[in-house]
Amino acid sequence: MRIFSKFSIVSLALFLSLPIYAHTINQQIEELYGQTYLPLFILAKVLPFIGLGLIAYKTNEIKKWPQVRYPFLVALFIGITIGMAAEVGNTAMIVNTLSPIIIGILILFVKNTANKKFDVLFILMGISLGIEHGMMISHAHEIRWLFISLLALGFLLFITLNNIHLIGNPKRKIAVYTISLFMILFGIGMVLLT
């Protein structure tokens, strides 16, 4: 019983000291965090679109231009609609935080991106990204323009990169390894920060 009461007192003291500690953070550290976090946040929101755009290129349709993975685009707009209408974004945010790691691994190991199984990935990721962006657009009144801009940038990057033959191209192995390792490391870093 004494151990429990001592534990309760220590826990209560730690809990009460957290707000005091938060207000004693050096202003320079606070500014550095703000200046560092915004670019990381922007990159975290755009990076899944970049990775998915690279995977979206259909290696069996090399001569077809432009290529478009319609399942992803349809799922993205369905997800945006769901995200703007309902608050169901916690799972989507977790999936999107982990997505650079998953996509980085796919870029590293996948050679044929024309497989129909990838349509399932694009549908799931489209809905997940759409829900999160839809929620951010509908709830962030003052900075709504930022989230609309990020969504538009991601959309344009996806469409552009959808037509670049990177994966499965033996001449671009170094680029593939560099991008995939960057995505995996960045994803791990963002998971640790959240």
Backbone as a printed PyTorch tensor [residue, N CA C, xyz], in Angstrom:
tensor([[[  0.8180,  -1.2000,   0.0000],
         [  0.0000,   0.0000,   0.0000],
         [  0.8590,   1.2600,   0.0000]],

        [[  1.9820,   1.2490,   0.7930],
         [  2.8690,   2.4070,   0.8460],
         [  3.5140,   2.6510,  -0.5150]],

        [[  3.8970,   1.5450,  -1.1670],
         [  4.5200,   1.6720,  -2.4830],
         [  3.5510,   2.3260,  -3.4530]],

        [[  2.2810,   1.9120,  -3.4060],
         [  1.2700,   2.4860,  -4.2860],
         [  1.0960,   3.9790,  -4.0290]],

        [[  1.0530,   4.3990,  -2.7460],
         [  0.8610,   5.8110,  -2.4300],
         [  2.0770,   6.6350,  -2.8350]],

        [[  3.2890,   6.0920,  -2.6590],
         [  4.4940,   6.8100,  -3.1050],
         [  4.4970,   6.9500,  -4.6230]],

        [[  4.0900,   5.8720,  -5.3040],
         [  4.0170,   5.9090,  -6.7600],
         [  3.0110,   6.9620,  -7.2190]],

        [[  1.8700,   7.0530,  -6.5230],
         [  0.8400,   8.0350,  -6.8690],
         [  1.3530,   9.4580,  -6.6860]],

        [[  2.0690,   9.7030,  -5.6020],
         [  2.6020,  11.0450,  -5.3290],
         [  3.6330,  11.4280,  -6.3860]],

        [[  4.5250,  10.5050,  -6.7260],
         [  5.5390,  10.7780,  -7.7510],
         [  4.8770,  11.0120,  -9.1040]],

        [[  3.8860,  10.2020,  -9.4470],
         [  3.1760,  10.3610, -10.7170],
         [  2.4770,  11.7140, -10.7870]],

        [[  1.8080,  12.0930,  -9.6950],
         [  1.1130,  13.3760,  -9.6440],
         [  2.1030,  14.5340,  -9.7750]],

        [[  3.2490,  14.4400,  -9.1170],
         [  4.2680,  15.4910,  -9.1940],
         [  4.8050,  15.6170, -10.6150]],

        [[  5.0600,  14.4850, -11.2750],
         [  5.5430,  14.5250, -12.6570],
         [  4.5000,  15.1190, -13.5910]],

        [[  3.2490,  14.7160, -13.3870],
         [  2.1660,  15.2220, -14.2220],
         [  2.0180,  16.7370, -14.0820]],

        [[  2.0950,  17.2390, -12.8440],
         [  1.9510,  18.6700, -12.6090],
         [  3.1670,  19.4620, -13.0900]],

        [[  4.3250,  18.8170, -13.1540],
         [  5.5270,  19.5290, -13.5770],
         [  5.6300,  19.6570, -15.0950]],

        [[  4.8870,  18.8610, -15.8570],
         [  4.9770,  18.9180, -17.3180],
         [  4.5910,  20.2850, -17.8860]],

        [[  3.4570,  20.8860, -17.4860],
         [  3.1420,  22.2090, -18.0250],
         [  4.1790,  23.2610, -17.6470]],

        [[  4.7180,  23.1630, -16.4240],
         [  5.7460,  24.1250, -16.0010],
         [  6.9810,  23.9620, -16.8740]],

        [[  7.3880,  22.7100, -17.1370],
         [  8.5540,  22.4570, -17.9760],
         [  8.3260,  22.9650, -19.4000]],

        [[  7.1110,  22.7650, -19.9050],
         [  6.8040,  23.1910, -21.2710],
         [  6.9670,  24.6930, -21.4330]],

        [[  6.6730,  25.4580, -20.3830],
         [  6.7800,  26.9170, -20.4760],
         [  8.1980,  27.4080, -20.2210]],

        [[  9.1050,  26.5300, -19.8320],
         [ 10.4880,  26.9530, -19.5900],
         [ 11.4090,  26.6210, -20.7550]],

        [[ 10.8550,  26.1380, -21.8920],
         [ 11.6780,  25.8140, -23.0550],
         [ 12.2350,  27.1070, -23.6450]],

        [[ 13.5090,  27.0890, -23.9460],
         [ 14.1970,  28.2280, -24.5200],
         [ 13.5100,  28.6530, -25.8220]],

        [[ 13.3620,  29.9640, -26.0340],
         [ 12.6650,  30.4700, -27.2140],
         [ 13.4170,  30.1020, -28.4950]],

        [[ 14.7480,  30.0530, -28.4410],
         [ 15.5250,  29.6780, -29.6200],
         [ 15.2600,  28.2310, -30.0270]],

        [[ 15.1410,  27.3590, -29.0240],
         [ 14.8250,  25.9540, -29.3100],
         [ 13.4270,  25.8500, -29.9110]],

        [[ 12.5010,  26.6310, -29.3860],
         [ 11.1320,  26.6260, -29.9020],
         [ 11.1010,  27.0990, -31.3540]],

        [[ 11.8440,  28.1630, -31.6860],
         [ 11.8930,  28.6710, -33.0560],
         [ 12.5660,  27.6720, -33.9870]],

        [[ 13.6600,  27.0430, -33.5100],
         [ 14.3500,  26.0410, -34.3160],
         [ 13.4150,  24.8790, -34.6310]],

        [[ 12.6450,  24.4410, -33.6220],
         [ 11.6900,  23.3520, -33.8300],
         [ 10.6540,  23.7460, -34.8790]],

        [[ 10.1230,  24.9760, -34.7640],
         [  9.1200,  25.4440, -35.7180],
         [  9.6780,  25.5470, -37.1260]],

        [[ 10.9060,  26.0430, -37.2570],
         [ 11.5260,  26.1900, -38.5750],
         [ 11.8800,  24.8370, -39.1770]],

        [[ 12.1950,  23.8700, -38.3530],
         [ 12.5550,  22.5410, -38.8390],
         [ 11.3130,  21.7070, -39.1330]],

        [[ 10.2900,  21.8380, -38.3100],
         [  9.1330,  20.9570, -38.4330],
         [  8.3000,  21.2490, -39.6790]],

        [[  8.1310,  22.5310, -40.0280],
         [  7.2710,  22.8560, -41.1760],
         [  7.7840,  22.2240, -42.4690]],

        [[  9.0850,  22.3530, -42.8180],
         [  9.5520,  21.6680, -44.0380],
         [  9.4020,  20.1440, -43.9630]],

        [[  9.6350,  19.5620, -42.7830],
         [  9.4560,  18.1180, -42.6280],
         [  7.9960,  17.7330, -42.8020]],

        [[  7.0840,  18.5470, -42.2630],
         [  5.6530,  18.3010, -42.3820],
         [  5.2360,  18.3410, -43.8570]],

        [[  5.7150,  19.3660, -44.5770],
         [  5.3730,  19.5060, -45.9970],
         [  5.8980,  18.3020, -46.7840]],

        [[  7.1500,  17.9230, -46.5310],
         [  7.7350,  16.7760, -47.2250],
         [  6.9850,  15.4900, -46.8770]],

        [[  6.5780,  15.3390, -45.6230],
         [  5.8410,  14.1400, -45.2050],
         [  4.5070,  14.0270, -45.9200]],

        [[  3.8670,  15.1540, -46.2230],
         [  2.5730,  15.1250, -46.9030],
         [  2.7130,  14.8700, -48.4050]],

        [[  3.8560,  15.2470, -48.9850],
         [  4.0460,  15.1300, -50.4290],
         [  4.7670,  13.8340, -50.8100]],

        [[  5.6120,  13.3220, -49.9340],
         [  6.4390,  12.1540, -50.2440],
         [  5.6390,  10.9080, -50.6550]],

        [[  4.5120,  10.5900, -50.0110],
         [  3.7460,   9.4250, -50.4840],
         [  3.2830,   9.5610, -51.9350]],

        [[  2.9220,  10.7820, -52.3530],
         [  2.5120,  10.9970, -53.7390],
         [  3.6820,  10.7600, -54.6920]],

        [[  4.8810,  11.1840, -54.2690],
         [  6.0770,  10.9820, -55.0970],
         [  6.3570,   9.4870, -55.2600]],

        [[  6.3910,   8.7640, -54.1440],
         [  6.6560,   7.3280, -54.1970],
         [  5.6040,   6.5700, -54.9930]],

        [[  4.3420,   6.8970, -54.7640],
         [  3.2710,   6.2160, -55.4970],
         [  3.3230,   6.5610, -56.9780]],

        [[  3.7100,   7.7990, -57.3030],
         [  3.8450,   8.1880, -58.7050],
         [  4.8990,   7.3560, -59.4190]],

        [[  5.9970,   7.0860, -58.7200],
         [  7.0620,   6.2690, -59.3170],
         [  6.6220,   4.8170, -59.4930]],

        [[  5.8640,   4.3040, -58.5220],
         [  5.3780,   2.9240, -58.6200],
         [  4.2680,   2.8100, -59.6650]],

        [[  3.5680,   3.9000, -59.9210],
         [  2.4030,   3.8640, -60.8070],
         [  2.7480,   3.5840, -62.2630]],

        [[  3.9980,   3.8230, -62.6610],
         [  4.3800,   3.5830, -64.0560],
         [  4.1950,   2.1070, -64.3930]],

        [[  3.4410,   1.8390, -65.4420],
         [  3.1940,   0.4480, -65.8470],
         [  4.3070,  -0.0020, -66.7880]],

        [[  5.1120,  -0.9230, -66.2960],
         [  6.2840,  -1.3650, -67.0600],
         [  5.9170,  -2.1430, -68.3230]],

        [[  4.6870,  -2.6150, -68.4430],
         [  4.2960,  -3.3300, -69.6580],
         [  3.6930,  -2.3970, -70.7030]],

        [[  3.6040,  -1.1130, -70.3930],
         [  3.0480,  -0.1300, -71.3330],
         [  4.0520,   0.9980, -71.5640]],

        [[  5.2910,   0.6030, -71.8690],
         [  6.3860,   1.5640, -71.9940],
         [  6.0970,   2.6160, -73.0630]],

        [[  5.4630,   2.2350, -74.1610],
         [  5.2490,   3.1880, -75.2560],
         [  3.9910,   4.0260, -75.0830]],

        [[  3.1940,   3.7060, -74.0820],
         [  1.9600,   4.4730, -73.8880],
         [  2.2610,   5.7490, -73.1160]],

        [[  1.8020,   6.8900, -73.6710],
         [  1.9820,   8.1690, -72.9830],
         [  0.7720,   9.0470, -73.2560]],

        [[  0.1870,   9.7340, -72.3070],
         [  0.5280,   9.6560, -70.8860],
         [ -0.1290,   8.4590, -70.2090]],

        [[  0.5020,   7.9900, -69.1630],
         [ -0.0740,   6.9250, -68.3460],
         [ -0.7630,   7.5550, -67.1370]],

        [[ -1.8780,   6.9700, -66.7510],
         [ -2.5830,   7.4410, -65.5500],
         [ -3.1200,   6.2340, -64.8080]],

        [[ -2.8640,   6.1670, -63.5110],
         [ -3.4350,   5.1090, -62.6670],
         [ -4.7600,   5.6330, -62.1090]],

        [[ -5.8150,   5.3820, -62.8500],
         [ -7.1260,   5.8970, -62.4680],
         [ -7.6350,   5.3860, -61.1270]],

        [[ -7.3680,   4.1300, -60.7440],
         [ -7.8640,   3.6860, -59.4260],
         [ -7.3800,   4.5890, -58.2850]],

        [[ -6.1270,   5.0480, -58.3620],
         [ -5.6070,   5.9250, -57.3140],
         [ -6.3490,   7.2570, -57.3050]],

        [[ -6.5340,   7.8500, -58.4700],
         [ -7.1860,   9.1610, -58.5390],
         [ -8.6300,   9.0920, -58.0610]],

        [[ -9.3430,   8.0470, -58.4650],
         [-10.7380,   7.8870, -58.0240],
         [-10.7830,   7.6850, -56.5090]],

        [[ -9.9150,   6.8070, -55.9970],
         [ -9.8790,   6.5430, -54.5510],
         [ -9.4880,   7.7960, -53.7740]],

        [[ -8.5670,   8.6030, -54.3230],
         [ -8.1530,   9.8430, -53.6660],
         [ -9.3430,  10.7840, -53.4970]],

        [[-10.1320,  10.9610, -54.5410],
         [-11.2710,  11.8720, -54.4550],
         [-12.3920,  11.3110, -53.5740]],

        [[-12.5500,  10.0060, -53.5590],
         [-13.5080,   9.3910, -52.6290],
         [-13.0400,   9.6360, -51.1940]],

        [[-11.7470,   9.4290, -50.9450],
         [-11.1890,   9.6740, -49.6180],
         [-11.3300,  11.1170, -49.1780]],

        [[-11.1010,  12.0640, -50.0860],
         [-11.2630,  13.4890, -49.7570],
         [-12.7050,  13.7700, -49.3510]],

        [[-13.6350,  13.2180, -50.0880],
         [-15.0590,  13.4160, -49.7730],
         [-15.3940,  12.8440, -48.3970]],

        [[-14.9040,  11.6490, -48.1110],
         [-15.1460,  11.0340, -46.7960],
         [-14.5090,  11.8790, -45.6970]],

        [[-13.2590,  12.3000, -45.9200],
         [-12.5430,  13.0890, -44.9160],
         [-13.1960,  14.4180, -44.6220]],

        [[-13.7780,  15.0490, -45.6330],
         [-14.4430,  16.3390, -45.4190],
         [-15.7960,  16.1640, -44.7320]],

        [[-16.4080,  15.0010, -44.9070],
         [-17.7420,  14.7770, -44.3550],
         [-17.7340,  14.1730, -42.9560]],

        [[-16.7020,  13.3920, -42.6320],
         [-16.7020,  12.6790, -41.3530],
         [-15.3210,  12.7220, -40.7270]],

        [[-15.2810,  12.5070, -39.4250],
         [-14.0090,  12.4840, -38.7100],
         [-13.5900,  11.0370, -38.4950]],

        [[-12.9120,  10.4850, -39.4950],
         [-12.4760,   9.0930, -39.4260],
         [-10.9940,   8.9870, -39.7670]],

        [[-10.2270,   9.9970, -39.4180],
         [ -8.8710,  10.1100, -39.9360],
         [ -7.7500,   9.5110, -39.1270]],

        [[ -7.9970,   8.9970, -37.9100],
         [ -6.8800,   8.4950, -37.1070],
         [ -6.1490,   7.3430, -37.7770]],

        [[ -6.8920,   6.3770, -38.2810],
         [ -6.2670,   5.2490, -38.9660],
         [ -5.5590,   5.7190, -40.2230]],

        [[ -6.1990,   6.6300, -40.9620],
         [ -5.5890,   7.1590, -42.1880],
         [ -4.2810,   7.8700, -41.8790]],

        [[ -4.2380,   8.6290, -40.8000],
         [ -3.0090,   9.3460, -40.4400],
         [ -1.8890,   8.3820, -40.0640]],

        [[ -2.2310,   7.2990, -39.3820],
         [ -1.2280,   6.2940, -39.0240],
         [ -0.6860,   5.6240, -40.2900]],

        [[ -1.5960,   5.2370, -41.1890],
         [ -1.1850,   4.6060, -42.4480],
         [ -0.3050,   5.5570, -43.2510]],

        [[ -0.6990,   6.8370, -43.3250],
         [  0.0640,   7.8070, -44.1080],
         [  1.4280,   8.0930, -43.4890]],

        [[  1.5370,   8.0210, -42.1710],
         [  2.8330,   8.2090, -41.5130],
         [  3.7600,   7.0450, -41.8370]],

        [[  3.2080,   5.8410, -41.9180],
         [  4.0100,   4.6540, -42.2350],
         [  4.2400,   4.4760, -43.7360]],

        [[  3.4670,   5.1670, -44.5650],
         [  3.5140,   4.9200, -46.0100],
         [  4.8670,   5.1670, -46.6620]],

        [[  5.6680,   6.1860, -46.2720],
         [  6.9820,   6.2970, -46.9260],
         [  7.8560,   5.0550, -46.7360]],

        [[  7.7620,   4.4190, -45.5760],
         [  8.5550,   3.2000, -45.3290],
         [  8.0760,   2.0820, -46.2560]],

        [[  6.7620,   1.8800, -46.3270],
         [  6.1860,   0.8170, -47.1550],
         [  6.5020,   1.0650, -48.6310]],

        [[  6.2850,   2.2990, -49.0790],
         [  6.5280,   2.6360, -50.4860],
         [  8.0160,   2.5350, -50.8110]],

        [[  8.8790,   2.9760, -49.8900],
         [ 10.3230,   2.8700, -50.0980],
         [ 10.7660,   1.4280, -50.2790]],

        [[ 10.1960,   0.5290, -49.4850],
         [ 10.5230,  -0.9000, -49.6130],
         [ 10.0340,  -1.4430, -50.9600]],

        [[  8.8370,  -1.0190, -51.3670],
         [  8.3170,  -1.4540, -52.6730],
         [  9.2050,  -0.9690, -53.8090]],

        [[  9.6120,   0.3010, -53.7520],
         [ 10.4920,   0.8470, -54.7990],
         [ 11.7900,   0.0510, -54.8600]],

        [[ 12.2820,  -0.3610, -53.7220],
         [ 13.5570,  -1.0810, -53.6480],
         [ 13.4690,  -2.4880, -54.2420]],

        [[ 12.3600,  -3.1790, -54.0110],
         [ 12.3010,  -4.5930, -54.3670],
         [ 11.4210,  -4.9320, -55.5710]],

        [[ 10.4880,  -4.0510, -55.9340],
         [  9.5640,  -4.3740, -57.0210],
         [ 10.2060,  -4.0570, -58.3690]],

        [[ 10.0810,  -4.9740, -59.2970],
         [ 10.6290,  -4.7670, -60.6490],
         [  9.5230,  -4.5680, -61.6820]],

        [[  8.3650,  -5.2000, -61.4630],
         [  7.2690,  -5.0970, -62.4150],
         [  6.0940,  -4.3960, -61.7430]],

        [[  5.8180,  -3.1720, -62.1680],
         [  4.7540,  -2.3840, -61.5360],
         [  3.4300,  -2.4810, -62.2910]],

        [[  3.3640,  -3.3430, -63.2950],
         [  2.1350,  -3.4840, -64.0790],
         [  1.1570,  -4.4680, -63.4590]],

        [[  1.5500,  -5.1420, -62.3930],
         [  0.7130,  -6.1570, -61.7550],
         [ -0.5940,  -5.5420, -61.2460]],

        [[ -1.6850,  -6.2380, -61.4780],
         [ -3.0080,  -5.7550, -61.0470],
         [ -3.1080,  -5.6340, -59.5300]],

        [[ -2.2670,  -6.3860, -58.8040],
         [ -2.3000,  -6.3010, -57.3440],
         [ -1.9600,  -4.8920, -56.8660]],

        [[ -1.2210,  -4.1560, -57.6730],
         [ -0.8690,  -2.7910, -57.2920],
         [ -2.0890,  -1.8810, -57.2740]],

        [[ -3.1320,  -2.2340, -58.0440],
         [ -4.3510,  -1.4130, -58.0170],
         [ -4.9670,  -1.3950, -56.6210]],

        [[ -4.8670,  -2.5150, -55.8940],
         [ -5.3720,  -2.5610, -54.5140],
         [ -4.5820,  -1.5930, -53.6440]],

        [[ -3.2490,  -1.5780, -53.8030],
         [ -2.4030,  -0.6390, -53.0700],
         [ -2.8000,   0.7940, -53.3780]],

        [[ -2.9970,   1.0900, -54.6580],
         [ -3.3430,   2.4570, -55.0450],
         [ -4.7180,   2.8710, -54.5130]],

        [[ -5.6480,   1.9470, -54.4880],
         [ -6.9810,   2.2610, -53.9460],
         [ -6.8870,   2.5320, -52.4440]],

        [[ -6.2030,   1.6560, -51.7100],
         [ -6.0720,   1.8450, -50.2590],
         [ -5.3320,   3.1420, -49.9200]],

        [[ -4.2080,   3.3830, -50.6150],
         [ -3.4360,   4.5910, -50.3490],
         [ -4.1880,   5.8440, -50.7880]],

        [[ -4.9230,   5.7420, -51.8930],
         [ -5.7140,   6.8900, -52.3540],
         [ -6.7760,   7.2760, -51.3400]],

        [[ -7.4850,   6.2920, -50.8190],
         [ -8.5110,   6.5680, -49.8090],
         [ -7.8730,   7.1290, -48.5430]],

        [[ -6.7760,   6.5120, -48.1170],
         [ -6.1040,   6.9560, -46.8920],
         [ -5.5890,   8.3920, -47.0130]],

        [[ -4.8750,   8.6910, -48.0950],
         [ -4.3690,  10.0530, -48.3060],
         [ -5.5260,  11.0380, -48.4630]],

        [[ -6.5630,  10.6130, -49.1850],
         [ -7.7170,  11.4860, -49.3920],
         [ -8.4290,  11.8370, -48.0970]],

        [[ -8.6180,  10.8440, -47.2270],
         [ -9.2900,  11.0970, -45.9490],
         [ -8.5120,  12.1080, -45.1180]],

        [[ -7.1930,  11.8990, -45.0080],
         [ -6.4020,  12.8210, -44.1950],
         [ -6.4160,  14.2340, -44.7730]],

        [[ -6.2170,  14.3620, -46.0730],
         [ -6.2120,  15.6930, -46.6840],
         [ -7.5980,  16.3360, -46.6250]],

        [[ -8.6420,  15.5310, -46.8180],
         [-10.0060,  16.0560, -46.7080],
         [-10.3020,  16.5880, -45.3180]],

        [[ -9.8630,  15.8490, -44.2910],
         [-10.0590,  16.3130, -42.9100],
         [ -9.2770,  17.5910, -42.6440]],

        [[ -8.0390,  17.6480, -43.1190],
         [ -7.2250,  18.8440, -42.8820],
         [ -7.8370,  20.0540, -43.5790]],

        [[ -8.3310,  19.8700, -44.7900],
         [ -8.9320,  20.9910, -45.5300],
         [-10.2000,  21.4650, -44.8470]],

        [[-11.0300,  20.5370, -44.3770],
         [-12.3060,  20.9460, -43.7920],
         [-12.1710,  21.5290, -42.3880]],

        [[-11.1100,  21.1540, -41.6480],
         [-10.9930,  21.6150, -40.2580],
         [-10.0000,  22.7490, -40.0380]],

        [[ -9.0660,  22.9380, -40.9540],
         [ -8.0520,  23.9880, -40.7610],
         [ -8.5240,  25.2560, -41.4680]],

        [[ -9.2460,  26.0850, -40.7640],
         [ -9.8650,  27.2470, -41.3890],
         [ -8.8470,  28.2880, -41.8190]],

        [[ -7.9250,  28.6700, -40.9280],
         [ -6.9840,  29.7450, -41.2240],
         [ -5.9190,  29.3150, -42.2220]],

        [[ -5.4820,  28.0510, -42.1510],
         [ -4.4120,  27.6060, -43.0480],
         [ -4.9190,  26.5690, -44.0540]],

        [[ -6.1870,  26.6760, -44.4010],
         [ -6.7730,  25.7570, -45.3860],
         [ -6.0040,  25.8100, -46.7050]],

        [[ -5.5420,  27.0050, -47.0730],
         [ -4.7990,  27.1840, -48.3220],
         [ -3.5490,  26.2990, -48.3590]],

        [[ -2.8940,  26.1000, -47.1930],
         [ -1.6900,  25.2680, -47.1360],
         [ -2.0200,  23.8220, -47.4960]],

        [[ -3.0960,  23.2900, -46.9400],
         [ -3.4510,  21.9000, -47.1900],
         [ -3.9760,  21.6950, -48.6070]],

        [[ -4.6900,  22.6840, -49.1340],
         [ -5.1390,  22.6070, -50.5300],
         [ -3.9210,  22.6320, -51.4590]],

        [[ -2.9420,  23.4820, -51.1320],
         [ -1.7190,  23.5660, -51.9400],
         [ -0.9340,  22.2610, -51.8850]],

        [[ -0.8270,  21.6610, -50.6980],
         [ -0.1070,  20.3900, -50.5570],
         [ -0.7950,  19.2780, -51.3550]],

        [[ -2.1140,  19.2480, -51.3010],
         [ -2.8640,  18.2420, -52.0470],
         [ -2.6710,  18.4420, -53.5450]],

        [[ -2.7370,  19.6990, -54.0010],
         [ -2.5520,  19.9920, -55.4280],
         [ -1.1350,  19.6230, -55.8790]],

        [[ -0.1360,  19.9620, -55.0530],
         [  1.2510,  19.6210, -55.3840],
         [  1.4380,  18.1090, -55.4480]],

        [[  0.9030,  17.3930, -54.4670],
         [  0.9890,  15.9390, -54.4670],
         [  0.3290,  15.3250, -55.6880]],

        [[ -0.8360,  15.8350, -56.0400],
         [ -1.5820,  15.3590, -57.2080],
         [ -0.7620,  15.5680, -58.4810]],

        [[ -0.1910,  16.7640, -58.6520],
         [  0.6130,  17.0650, -59.8430],
         [  1.8790,  16.2080, -59.9010]],

        [[  2.5240,  16.0090, -58.7530],
         [  3.7160,  15.1630, -58.7210],
         [  3.3740,  13.7260, -59.0840]],

        [[  2.2490,  13.2390, -58.5740],
         [  1.8270,  11.8700, -58.8940],
         [  1.6140,  11.7200, -60.3990]],

        [[  0.8600,  12.6600, -61.0090],
         [  0.5720,  12.5950, -62.4440],
         [  1.8650,  12.6540, -63.2620]],

        [[  2.7830,  13.5400, -62.8580],
         [  4.0480,  13.6940, -63.5920],
         [  4.9160,  12.4440, -63.4680]],

        [[  5.1120,  11.9740, -62.2240],
         [  6.0030,  10.8310, -61.9920],
         [  5.4060,   9.5180, -62.4870]],

        [[  4.0860,   9.4930, -62.6690],
         [  3.4130,   8.3200, -63.2160],
         [  3.9510,   7.9760, -64.6060]],

        [[  4.5700,   8.9290, -65.2740],
         [  5.0600,   8.7380, -66.6410],
         [  6.5820,   8.6320, -66.7360]],

        [[  7.2570,   8.4480, -65.6060],
         [  8.7120,   8.2830, -65.6130],
         [  9.0500,   6.8220, -65.3470]],

        [[  9.7810,   6.2290, -66.2640],
         [ 10.1530,   4.8110, -66.1520],
         [ 11.4140,   4.7000, -65.3020]],

        [[ 11.2120,   4.5730, -63.9990],
         [ 12.3350,   4.4840, -63.0650],
         [ 12.4840,   3.0580, -62.5460]],

        [[ 11.3850,   2.5050, -62.0430],
         [ 11.4200,   1.1540, -61.4790],
         [ 11.4790,   0.1420, -62.6210]],

        [[ 12.3700,  -0.8340, -62.4650],
         [ 12.5370,  -1.8510, -63.5000],
         [ 13.4220,  -1.3940, -64.6470]],

        [[ 13.9630,  -0.1930, -64.5730],
         [ 14.8590,   0.3280, -65.6030],
         [ 16.3000,   0.1180, -65.1220]],

        [[ 17.0640,  -0.7680, -65.7770],
         [ 18.4130,  -1.0770, -65.2820],
         [ 19.3590,   0.1290, -65.2930]],

        [[ 19.0870,   1.1210, -66.1290],
         [ 19.9570,   2.2990, -66.2110],
         [ 19.7760,   3.2280, -65.0080]],

        [[ 18.7050,   3.0550, -64.2640],
         [ 18.4000,   3.9860, -63.1710],
         [ 18.4000,   3.3080, -61.8030]],

        [[ 19.2120,   2.2750, -61.6420],
         [ 19.2580,   1.5420, -60.3760],
         [ 19.7120,   2.4170, -59.2200]],

        [[ 20.7210,   3.2470, -59.4450],
         [ 21.2420,   4.1040, -58.3710],
         [ 20.1670,   5.0690, -57.9020]],

        [[ 19.4250,   5.6480, -58.8540],
         [ 18.3330,   6.5710, -58.4900],
         [ 17.2610,   5.8450, -57.6840]],

        [[ 16.9300,   4.6250, -58.0940],
         [ 15.9180,   3.8250, -57.3800],
         [ 16.3670,   3.5560, -55.9540]],

        [[ 17.6190,   3.1180, -55.7740],
         [ 18.1310,   2.8240, -54.4320],
         [ 18.1770,   4.0810, -53.5670]],

        [[ 18.5940,   5.1810, -54.1500],
         [ 18.6880,   6.4380, -53.3950],
         [ 17.3110,   6.8940, -52.9260]],

        [[ 16.3470,   6.9010, -53.8320],
         [ 14.9860,   7.3380, -53.4830],
         [ 14.3730,   6.4120, -52.4400]],

        [[ 14.5240,   5.1080, -52.6410],
         [ 13.8950,   4.1690, -51.7050],
         [ 14.5140,   4.2710, -50.3140]],

        [[ 15.8430,   4.3670, -50.2370],
         [ 16.4840,   4.4880, -48.9210],
         [ 16.1190,   5.8050, -48.2470]],

        [[ 16.0350,   6.8870, -49.0310],
         [ 15.6170,   8.1680, -48.4590],
         [ 14.2090,   8.0590, -47.8900]],

        [[ 13.2970,   7.4450, -48.6340],
         [ 11.9110,   7.3210, -48.1680],
         [ 11.8290,   6.4810, -46.9030]],

        [[ 12.5750,   5.3840, -46.8570],
         [ 12.5400,   4.5150, -45.6770],
         [ 13.0800,   5.2600, -44.4570]],

        [[ 14.2280,   5.9180, -44.6030],
         [ 14.8300,   6.6480, -43.4740],
         [ 13.9670,   7.8220, -43.0470]],

        [[ 13.4100,   8.5500, -44.0160],
         [ 12.5320,   9.6630, -43.6870],
         [ 11.2840,   9.1600, -42.9660]],

        [[ 10.7150,   8.0720, -43.4490],
         [  9.5390,   7.4910, -42.7930],
         [  9.8150,   7.0700, -41.3650]],

        [[ 10.9710,   6.4390, -41.1470],
         [ 11.3380,   6.0490, -39.7830],
         [ 11.4980,   7.2770, -38.9020]],

        [[ 12.1340,   8.3250, -39.4560],
         [ 12.3040,   9.5730, -38.7010],
         [ 10.9670,  10.1890, -38.3300]],

        [[ 10.0100,  10.2060, -39.2490],
         [  8.6930,  10.8020, -38.9710],
         [  7.9230,   9.9640, -37.9520]],

        [[  8.0760,   8.6440, -38.0100],
         [  7.4210,   7.7870, -37.0060],
         [  7.9810,   8.1050, -35.6310]],

        [[  9.2900,   8.2800, -35.5400],
         [  9.9140,   8.6010, -34.2440],
         [  9.5110,   9.9820, -33.7420]],

        [[  9.2630,  10.9260, -34.6510],
         [  8.8680,  12.2830, -34.2460],
         [  7.4080,  12.3600, -33.7920]],

        [[  6.5790,  11.4080, -34.2550],
         [  5.1540,  11.4920, -33.9000],
         [  4.7980,  10.6430, -32.7110]]])
